[in-house]
XYZ file of C-alpha atoms in Angstrom:
123
model
C 96.316 218.163 257.720
C 94.523 216.062 260.675
C 97.283 213.626 262.671
C 95.631 210.855 261.568
C 95.765 211.588 257.532
C 99.094 212.475 257.896
C 99.081 208.441 260.001
C 97.610 207.096 256.724
C 100.288 208.510 254.042
C 103.100 207.226 255.578
C 101.137 204.180 256.416
C 100.658 204.047 252.531
C 103.835 205.376 251.455
C 105.823 202.641 253.336
C 103.516 200.063 252.552
C 104.163 201.085 248.494
C 108.004 201.106 249.775
C 107.649 198.058 251.023
C 105.695 196.142 248.055
C 108.038 197.995 245.404
C 110.748 196.163 247.457
C 109.257 192.593 247.503
C 108.482 192.892 243.770
C 112.284 194.026 242.657
C 112.975 190.980 245.257
C 111.039 188.971 243.304
C 111.878 190.151 239.753
C 115.145 189.770 240.857
C 114.932 186.109 241.835
C 112.969 184.805 238.287
C 115.715 187.406 236.416
C 118.895 185.407 238.455
C 116.950 181.546 237.616
C 116.336 182.839 233.901
C 120.349 183.704 233.733
C 120.837 179.619 235.537
C 118.409 178.037 232.824
C 119.733 179.596 229.773
C 123.515 178.632 231.180
C 122.236 175.298 231.692
C 120.347 175.040 228.381
C 123.948 176.540 226.894
C 125.896 173.789 228.641
C 123.478 170.782 227.337
C 123.795 172.216 223.944
C 127.227 172.387 223.808
C 127.202 168.454 225.360
C 124.612 167.668 222.996
C 126.558 169.063 219.943
C 129.718 167.558 220.866
C 128.166 164.112 221.403
C 126.654 164.636 217.163
C 129.884 166.096 216.619
C 131.606 162.793 217.978
C 128.732 160.247 216.493
C 129.097 161.898 213.063
C 133.118 161.573 213.461
C 133.077 157.797 214.050
C 130.608 157.371 211.269
C 132.225 159.019 208.910
C 135.851 157.552 210.036
C 134.691 154.043 209.887
C 132.636 154.298 206.198
C 136.103 155.535 204.954
C 138.447 152.985 206.901
C 135.939 150.512 204.534
C 136.027 151.820 201.680
C 139.731 152.074 202.228
C 139.744 148.565 202.612
C 137.429 147.387 200.087
C 138.736 149.331 197.551
C 142.869 150.091 197.712
C 143.823 147.612 200.590
C 141.234 144.676 199.473
C 141.602 145.763 195.361
C 144.704 147.828 195.037
C 142.402 150.905 193.285
C 139.384 152.698 193.598
C 137.055 153.955 190.994
C 137.063 157.257 190.361
C 133.810 158.404 191.938
C 134.938 156.824 194.834
C 137.468 158.928 194.790
C 135.665 161.462 194.920
C 133.065 160.295 198.086
C 136.262 159.624 199.703
C 137.497 162.821 198.963
C 134.538 164.788 199.854
C 133.816 162.599 203.267
C 137.511 162.923 204.560
C 137.528 167.148 203.558
C 134.428 166.287 206.150
C 136.177 163.895 209.195
C 138.759 166.535 209.106
C 136.770 169.552 209.195
C 134.937 167.849 212.453
C 138.646 167.887 213.957
C 139.830 164.840 213.575
C 142.237 163.165 211.585
C 145.155 161.089 212.492
C 145.187 157.142 210.467
C 142.827 158.480 208.659
C 145.319 160.881 207.419
C 147.557 157.819 206.648
C 144.919 156.195 204.654
C 144.132 159.457 202.798
C 147.371 159.121 200.902
C 147.059 155.617 200.175
C 143.929 156.483 198.430
C 145.190 159.809 196.903
C 148.162 156.631 195.484
C 145.698 154.339 194.657
C 145.539 152.756 191.034
C 142.189 154.841 189.425
C 139.676 152.884 187.648
C 136.580 153.803 185.999
C 133.204 152.958 187.871
C 132.123 149.380 187.323
C 128.525 149.996 188.471
C 126.627 149.753 191.352
C 126.819 145.587 191.489
C 130.455 145.970 192.559
C 129.866 148.517 195.468
């Protein structure tokens, strides 16, 4: 081989090695950014899920308190269907990780006299 050919071959080898290094660096940075983006998305999703969970807890709590106030505290009894609804909503509320004062209301609802459903006009 001629010295010029050796020089061209050496330059080609160094060029290919350099290009592979650049490509590897670019791919590594993209992978790093993808991981960061995925972690940020996961964190946002967790925050959104927590907010939705908290909102659902608040809605259930308000509805449970309203039903308790209307029937047990207001009338001293609760129709069967309302009791079933209250129990189902309480179970959902409890499954979301909350309890507190609603547990005391649940005891009131369980002990309340049962009245047959009176009709939708009084609910």
